[in-house]
Coordinates of C-alpha atoms and ligand atoms in Angstrom, one line a residue:
M1 CA 4.9 -19.5 -35.1
G2 CA 6.9 -16.3 -34.4
S3 CA 8.7 -16.5 -30.7
I4 CA 7.3 -16.0 -27.3
E5 CA 8.2 -12.8 -27.3
D6 CA 6.3 -11.5 -29.8
L7 CA 3.1 -13.4 -28.4
V8 CA 3.6 -11.2 -25.4
A9 CA 1.5 -8.1 -25.1
P10 CA 2.6 -5.0 -26.1
Q11 CA 1.7 -3.0 -23.0
I12 CA 3.4 -6.2 -21.0
K13 CA 7.0 -6.4 -22.8
S14 CA 7.5 -2.9 -21.4
M15 CA 7.0 -3.8 -17.8
K16 CA 9.5 -5.2 -15.5
F17 CA 9.7 -7.3 -12.4
T18 CA 10.1 -5.0 -9.3
D19 CA 12.7 -4.1 -7.8
I20 CA 11.5 -4.4 -4.4
W21 CA 12.8 -8.3 -4.8
S22 CA 15.8 -7.8 -7.4
I23 CA 18.0 -5.1 -4.7
S24 CA 17.2 -7.5 -1.8
L25 CA 18.4 -10.3 -4.2
S26 CA 21.3 -8.7 -4.4
I27 CA 22.4 -9.4 -1.1
A28 CA 21.0 -12.5 -0.3
N29 CA 24.4 -14.3 -0.3
Y30 CA 25.5 -12.2 2.8
A31 CA 25.0 -12.9 6.7
D32 CA 24.8 -9.6 7.7
S33 CA 21.9 -8.5 5.2
V34 CA 19.9 -6.0 6.3
Y35 CA 16.0 -5.6 4.6
L36 CA 14.7 -2.9 4.8
S37 CA 13.0 -3.0 1.5
A38 CA 9.7 -5.5 1.1
G39 CA 6.5 -3.8 3.0
E40 CA 5.7 -6.9 4.9
P41 CA 5.1 -6.8 9.0
D42 CA 7.9 -8.8 10.1
F43 CA 5.4 -10.3 12.7
D44 CA 4.0 -13.5 13.6
T45 CA 0.0 -13.9 12.1
P46 CA -1.3 -13.3 15.9
S47 CA -1.9 -16.9 17.5
N48 CA -5.4 -17.0 18.5
I49 CA -5.8 -16.0 14.2
V50 CA -3.7 -18.7 13.8
K51 CA -6.0 -21.0 15.8
A52 CA -9.3 -20.2 14.2
G53 CA -7.6 -20.9 10.3
E54 CA -6.0 -24.5 12.3
D55 CA -9.5 -24.8 13.2
A56 CA -11.5 -24.3 9.7
L57 CA -8.5 -26.6 8.4
K58 CA -9.1 -29.9 11.0
S59 CA -12.9 -28.9 11.0
G60 CA -13.6 -29.7 6.6
K61 CA -13.9 -25.7 5.7
T62 CA -11.9 -26.6 2.8
H63 CA -14.3 -26.3 0.3
Y64 CA -15.6 -23.5 -2.2
V65 CA -17.1 -21.1 -0.2
D66 CA -20.1 -18.3 -1.4
P67 CA -18.2 -16.3 -4.2
S68 CA -18.6 -13.0 -2.1
G69 CA -17.3 -14.5 0.9
L70 CA -18.4 -15.9 3.7
P71 CA -21.8 -14.3 5.3
E72 CA -21.0 -13.9 8.4
L73 CA -17.0 -12.4 7.9
R74 CA -19.1 -10.1 5.3
E75 CA -21.6 -9.2 8.3
E76 CA -18.2 -8.6 10.6
I77 CA -16.9 -6.3 7.9
S78 CA -20.2 -4.5 7.5
K79 CA -20.4 -3.5 11.2
K80 CA -16.6 -2.6 11.4
L81 CA -16.9 0.0 8.0
K82 CA -20.1 0.8 10.2
R83 CA -17.8 1.3 13.3
E84 CA -14.7 2.4 12.4
N85 CA -14.9 4.6 9.2
S86 CA -18.7 5.8 9.4
I87 CA -19.3 3.5 6.0
D88 CA -22.6 2.3 5.5
A89 CA -22.2 -0.9 3.7
D90 CA -24.4 -4.0 3.3
P91 CA -23.1 -6.9 3.7
D92 CA -24.0 -8.0 0.0
E93 CA -22.1 -4.6 -0.7
I94 CA -19.4 -6.4 0.3
I95 CA -16.4 -8.5 -1.3
V96 CA -14.0 -10.5 0.0
T97 CA -10.5 -11.0 -1.7
V98 CA -7.5 -12.6 -2.6
G99 CA -5.8 -9.4 -0.5
G100 CA -6.8 -5.8 -1.3
Q101 CA -4.6 -6.7 -4.9
E102 CA -7.2 -9.1 -6.1
A103 CA -9.7 -6.0 -5.7
L104 CA -7.5 -3.3 -7.0
Y105 CA -7.6 -5.1 -10.3
N106 CA -11.3 -6.5 -10.2
I107 CA -11.6 -2.9 -10.2
F108 CA -9.5 -2.2 -13.3
Q109 CA -10.9 -5.3 -15.2
T110 CA -14.1 -4.1 -14.7
F111 CA -14.0 0.1 -14.9
V112 CA -11.1 0.8 -17.0
R113 CA -10.8 0.5 -21.0
S114 CA -7.5 0.6 -22.9
G115 CA -6.9 4.5 -23.4
D116 CA -8.7 5.8 -20.0
K117 CA -7.1 7.6 -17.8
V118 CA -6.4 7.1 -14.3
L119 CA -5.7 9.9 -11.6
L120 CA -3.0 8.3 -8.9
I121 CA -1.4 10.8 -5.8
T122 CA 2.0 10.2 -6.5
P123 CA 4.6 9.2 -5.0
T124 CA 2.4 5.9 -4.9
Y125 CA 2.1 2.2 -4.4
P126 CA 4.0 0.9 -8.0
L127 CA 1.1 -1.7 -8.7
Y128 CA -1.3 1.0 -9.2
L129 CA 1.0 1.8 -12.7
D130 CA 1.4 -1.6 -13.4
A131 CA -2.3 -2.3 -13.4
T132 CA -2.8 1.0 -15.5
Q133 CA -0.3 -0.3 -17.6
I134 CA -1.4 -3.7 -18.1
T135 CA -5.4 -2.3 -18.8
G136 CA -3.4 0.1 -21.5
A137 CA -5.0 3.1 -19.7
V138 CA -2.7 6.2 -19.3
A139 CA -1.8 7.1 -15.5
K140 CA -2.4 10.9 -15.2
Q141 CA 0.0 11.6 -12.3
V142 CA 0.2 14.1 -9.3
P143 CA 2.8 14.7 -7.4
L144 CA 2.7 15.6 -3.6
T145 CA 4.8 18.6 -2.9
E146 CA 7.4 17.7 -0.5
Q147 CA 8.4 21.4 0.8
D148 CA 10.6 22.2 4.5
H149 CA 10.2 18.3 5.3
S150 CA 6.5 17.8 4.8
F151 CA 4.6 16.6 1.9
S152 CA 0.9 18.6 1.2
L153 CA -1.6 17.8 -1.7
D154 CA -1.9 20.6 -4.3
I155 CA -5.8 20.3 -5.2
E156 CA -4.8 23.0 -8.1
K157 CA -2.5 20.5 -10.0
V158 CA -5.3 17.5 -9.5
K159 CA -7.8 19.9 -11.5
Q160 CA -5.5 20.2 -14.2
R161 CA -5.2 16.5 -14.5
I162 CA -8.2 15.1 -14.1
K163 CA -9.5 15.6 -17.2
G164 CA -11.3 12.7 -18.6
A165 CA -9.8 10.9 -15.5
R166 CA -12.5 7.2 -15.2
I167 CA -10.7 6.4 -11.8
V168 CA -9.1 8.6 -9.2
I169 CA -7.3 6.3 -6.7
I170 CA -6.2 7.5 -3.0
N171 CA -3.9 5.7 -0.5
N172 CA -4.0 7.3 2.6
P173 CA -2.1 6.6 4.7
S174 CA 0.6 6.2 1.9
N175 CA 2.6 3.7 0.7
P176 CA 5.6 5.0 0.1
T177 CA 5.6 8.2 2.2
G178 CA 4.0 7.6 5.2
Y179 CA 1.8 10.2 4.3
V180 CA -1.8 10.9 5.6
M181 CA -3.5 13.6 3.9
T182 CA -5.8 16.1 5.9
Q183 CA -9.5 16.3 5.8
D184 CA -9.4 19.3 3.7
E185 CA -7.6 17.7 1.0
I186 CA -9.3 14.4 1.2
R187 CA -13.0 16.4 0.8
A188 CA -11.2 18.5 -1.9
L189 CA -10.3 15.5 -3.5
V190 CA -13.3 13.9 -3.2
E191 CA -15.2 16.7 -4.5
V192 CA -13.0 17.1 -7.9
A193 CA -13.5 13.6 -8.6
K194 CA -17.5 14.0 -8.3
D195 CA -17.5 17.2 -10.3
E196 CA -15.4 14.9 -13.0
G197 CA -18.2 11.5 -12.4
A198 CA -15.2 9.4 -12.0
L199 CA -15.1 6.8 -9.6
I200 CA -13.1 6.8 -6.3
V201 CA -11.1 3.9 -5.2
S202 CA -10.2 4.1 -1.4
D203 CA -7.3 2.3 -0.4
E204 CA -7.4 1.9 3.1
I205 CA -4.9 -1.3 4.0
Y206 CA -2.2 1.1 6.5
E207 CA -5.2 2.9 8.1
K208 CA -4.5 1.3 12.1
M209 CA -0.5 2.5 11.5
N210 CA -1.5 6.2 11.6
Y211 CA 1.1 7.8 14.3
S212 CA 0.3 11.5 13.3
G213 CA -3.1 12.0 15.5
K214 CA -4.6 13.3 12.1
K215 CA -8.4 12.2 11.6
L216 CA -8.3 9.6 9.1
I217 CA -11.3 9.9 6.7
S218 CA -12.9 7.3 3.9
P219 CA -14.5 9.2 1.2
A220 CA -17.1 6.4 1.0
S221 CA -18.5 8.7 4.3
I222 CA -18.8 11.7 2.4
A223 CA -19.0 10.5 -1.3
P224 CA -20.8 7.0 -0.6
E225 CA -22.5 6.5 -4.3
N226 CA -19.2 6.4 -5.9
T227 CA -16.3 5.2 -4.1
I228 CA -15.0 2.0 -3.8
T229 CA -12.9 1.3 -0.4
I230 CA -10.5 -1.5 -0.4
N231 CA -9.1 -2.8 2.8
G232 CA -7.5 -5.9 4.2
F233 CA -6.0 -7.9 6.8
S234 CA -2.4 -8.1 5.5
K235 CA -0.7 -5.3 7.5
A236 CA -3.2 -4.5 10.3
F237 CA -3.3 -8.4 11.3
A238 CA -0.5 -8.8 9.8
M239 CA -1.5 -11.9 7.1
T240 CA -0.1 -10.6 4.0
G241 CA 0.4 -14.4 3.3
W242 CA -3.0 -15.6 4.1
R243 CA -4.2 -13.6 1.1
I244 CA -7.1 -12.3 2.7
G245 CA -8.4 -8.7 1.4
Y246 CA -12.0 -6.8 0.7
M247 CA -13.9 -4.5 -0.6
A248 CA -17.2 -2.1 -0.5
A249 CA -19.1 -0.1 -3.0
P250 CA -22.7 0.5 -3.3
R251 CA -24.6 -2.1 -5.1
E252 CA -24.4 -1.0 -8.8
V253 CA -20.6 -0.6 -8.7
I254 CA -20.1 -4.0 -6.4
E255 CA -22.7 -5.9 -8.5
P256 CA -20.2 -5.8 -12.3
L257 CA -17.3 -6.9 -9.9
K258 CA -18.8 -9.9 -8.1
I259 CA -19.3 -10.6 -11.8
V260 CA -15.6 -10.3 -12.4
H261 CA -13.8 -11.2 -8.8
H262 CA -16.1 -14.7 -9.0
T263 CA -14.1 -15.2 -12.9
N264 CA -10.7 -14.2 -11.5
V265 CA -10.9 -16.4 -8.3
I266 CA -14.0 -18.0 -7.8
C267 CA -13.9 -17.3 -4.4
A268 CA -11.1 -16.1 -1.5
N269 CA -9.4 -18.5 0.3
S270 CA -12.1 -20.2 3.0
I271 CA -9.4 -21.2 5.7
S272 CA -8.1 -17.1 5.6
Q273 CA -11.8 -16.3 5.7
Y274 CA -12.0 -17.9 9.0
A275 CA -8.9 -16.8 10.2
A276 CA -9.8 -12.9 8.9
L277 CA -13.3 -13.8 11.1
E278 CA -11.8 -14.3 14.1
A279 CA -9.6 -11.2 13.2
L280 CA -12.2 -9.1 13.7
R281 CA -14.3 -11.0 16.8
G282 CA -11.2 -11.9 18.7
P283 CA -9.0 -9.4 21.2
K284 CA -7.3 -6.9 19.5
D285 CA -4.1 -6.0 22.4
S286 CA -1.7 -7.8 19.9
L287 CA -2.3 -5.0 17.0
R288 CA -2.2 -2.5 19.7
A289 CA 1.0 -3.6 20.6
M290 CA 2.1 -4.2 16.6
V291 CA 0.9 -0.4 15.9
E292 CA 3.0 0.9 19.3
E293 CA 6.2 -1.1 18.7
Y294 CA 6.2 0.3 14.1
R295 CA 5.4 4.0 15.9
Q296 CA 9.2 3.7 18.4
R297 CA 10.8 1.9 15.2
M298 CA 9.4 4.8 13.2
E299 CA 10.9 7.1 15.4
L300 CA 14.2 4.9 15.5
L301 CA 14.8 5.1 12.0
Y302 CA 13.1 8.7 11.1
G303 CA 15.4 9.9 13.5
G304 CA 18.0 8.8 12.5
L305 CA 17.9 9.4 9.0
A306 CA 17.4 12.6 10.0
K307 CA 20.3 13.4 11.8
L308 CA 22.5 12.1 8.5
P309 CA 23.7 15.3 6.6
G310 CA 22.9 15.7 2.6
I311 CA 19.1 14.2 3.2
N312 CA 15.9 15.5 3.0
V313 CA 13.4 13.3 4.9
V314 CA 9.4 13.7 5.8
R315 CA 8.6 12.3 9.6
P316 CA 6.4 9.9 8.1
D317 CA 2.5 10.0 9.5
G318 CA 2.1 6.5 9.2
A319 CA 2.2 3.4 7.2
I320 CA 5.7 1.5 7.8
Y321 CA 7.8 3.3 5.4
V322 CA 10.1 6.4 5.7
F323 CA 10.8 7.8 2.2
P324 CA 13.9 10.3 2.4
D325 CA 15.5 12.0 -0.6
F326 CA 19.1 11.0 -1.0
S327 CA 19.3 13.5 -4.2
D328 CA 22.4 15.4 -2.7
Y329 CA 24.4 12.4 -3.2
E330 CA 22.8 10.7 -6.1
K331 CA 20.4 11.3 -8.9
D332 CA 19.8 8.1 -9.9
D333 CA 18.0 6.1 -7.2
K334 CA 18.4 2.7 -9.1
A335 CA 21.9 2.9 -9.4
F336 CA 22.1 4.1 -5.5
A337 CA 20.0 1.7 -4.2
L338 CA 22.4 -0.7 -6.1
R339 CA 25.5 0.8 -4.8
L340 CA 24.2 1.0 -1.0
A341 CA 23.5 -2.8 -1.0
R342 CA 26.4 -3.7 -2.2
S343 CA 28.4 -1.0 -0.1
T344 CA 26.6 -2.0 2.6
H345 CA 24.3 -5.2 2.4
V346 CA 21.3 -3.1 3.4
A347 CA 18.1 -3.3 1.0
T348 CA 16.2 -0.3 0.2
V349 CA 13.7 0.5 -2.8
P350 CA 14.3 2.9 -5.7
G351 CA 11.9 6.0 -5.1
S352 CA 11.5 6.2 -9.3
G353 CA 9.4 3.4 -9.3
F354 CA 6.5 4.7 -7.1
G355 CA 6.2 7.5 -9.8
M356 CA 6.4 11.3 -10.2
G357 CA 7.8 13.2 -7.1
G358 CA 9.7 9.4 -6.1
E359 CA 13.0 10.0 -7.9
G360 CA 15.7 11.2 -6.2
H361 CA 14.4 8.6 -2.8
L362 CA 14.8 5.7 -1.1
R363 CA 11.9 4.2 0.4
L364 CA 12.6 2.0 3.9
T365 CA 10.9 -0.2 5.7
F366 CA 10.3 0.1 10.0
A367 CA 8.9 -3.4 10.1
S368 CA 11.9 -4.4 10.8
S369 CA 13.4 -5.4 14.3
R370 CA 15.0 -2.3 16.7
R371 CA 18.4 -3.6 15.8
S372 CA 18.1 -4.0 11.8
I373 CA 17.0 -0.6 12.1
T374 CA 19.7 0.8 14.2
D375 CA 22.7 -1.1 12.7
A376 CA 21.3 -0.2 9.3
V377 CA 21.5 3.8 9.7
A378 CA 25.0 3.1 11.1
R379 CA 26.0 1.3 7.9
I380 CA 24.3 4.0 5.6
S381 CA 25.9 6.6 7.9
D382 CA 29.2 5.2 7.3
Y383 CA 28.6 4.9 3.2
L384 CA 27.6 8.6 3.0
T385 CA 31.0 9.7 5.0
S386 CA 32.9 7.6 2.4
V387 CA 31.3 9.1 -0.7
A388 CA 30.2 12.5 0.8
S389 CA 33.7 14.0 -0.9
K390 CA 31.7 13.7 -4.2
I391 CA 28.5 16.3 -2.6
P392 CA 29.0 19.8 -4.6
E393 CA 30.0 22.3 -2.0
Ligands
PLP401 C1 -1.0 0.4 -0.8 C2 -1.1 -0.8 -1.2 N1 -2.2 -1.6 -0.9 C3 -2.8 -2.9 -1.4 C4 -1.3 -3.6 -0.8 C5 -1.6 -5.2 -1.1 O1 -2.2 -6.0 0.2 P1 -2.3 -7.3 0.6 O2 -1.9 -8.0 1.0 O3 -3.7 -7.4 0.7 O4 -2.8 -7.4 -1.3 C6 -0.1 -2.7 -0.6 C7 0.5 -4.0 -0.2 O5 2.3 -3.7 0.2 C8 -0.2 -1.9 -0.7 O6 1.0 -1.1 0.1

């Protein structure tokens, strides 16, 4: 037998584990570490949702459920999609998944073949890039234009790169930029994808975190026939560990996805499904309070970074991230993030892992306490002052 390494598929061999954890681990032993790295709400799951999970557990709801998800949960999701997103999806056009992440992998397994093209607007959620690579597909990246402290999408660049793409992934609001696309940008993107005959995958996981006043528009409300909408409970309801999400798509798109989903996981966790049902049916005041707190933390983090010299930072419209450009200090974002972590004990995520346009940036999350954010900004400021002499005039 050859070595185990030889058995690993070639497209996996060249992959490495995410920098999110490696930078955080590098400061794990310090008492004063501040983690602005993981994309994880620091709030606990609201108590009414936890109780629904407990009740399900205690009343023996511990069996497999309908592979597509509890009918009553799909019914609630269907109503939510109609009410909030103008998406018409019958309950049997919805699959409850193990987080939005499982939905994403099901889509790749179902629709993407080795050598296919996947169009991504970058900087983007790294796991889209990873899923593309694991599938043996090719990422066609279209970086957002970053100019005058704002982002925008150049649709001409999309037209140049979309040729032959099988899927187009839209993540709005975006991880890591916090950018919310304008309605015109979404409409143009949907039009171009339709002309190309590509499926649109719309990842709307951060939809509740929109501080910009820009109206969010779901691609499935414009092009229902070729759009798959992914959403979930992780971010909106602080339920990351429950691993519960969903996707919705028209019948001929969702049917093959049901087969793949069933093959992968049989069904999503039954307890989490009852908890998710309560999330949709129960009071929403804790959700609103969370979003308001995020808004204030965003102002604190963005405002603090914007005052630092030599940094270009765009005010985030949404999500839970700020994505400043530190390249005047150091072009190698990974080396910079590591040095920053070692010197200040503040963990961030290097931008290049988010694809084209991410180089020279760091991602910082404001899903952390105000105190941690204030502390982190002060330390980063001191660090930059100490290395400022290196900046060319
Ligand atoms: C853009 C985006 N999509 C999907 C996910 C995965 O979410 P879930 O916890 O629902 O699997 C994340 C998690 O960070 C994300 O940032």
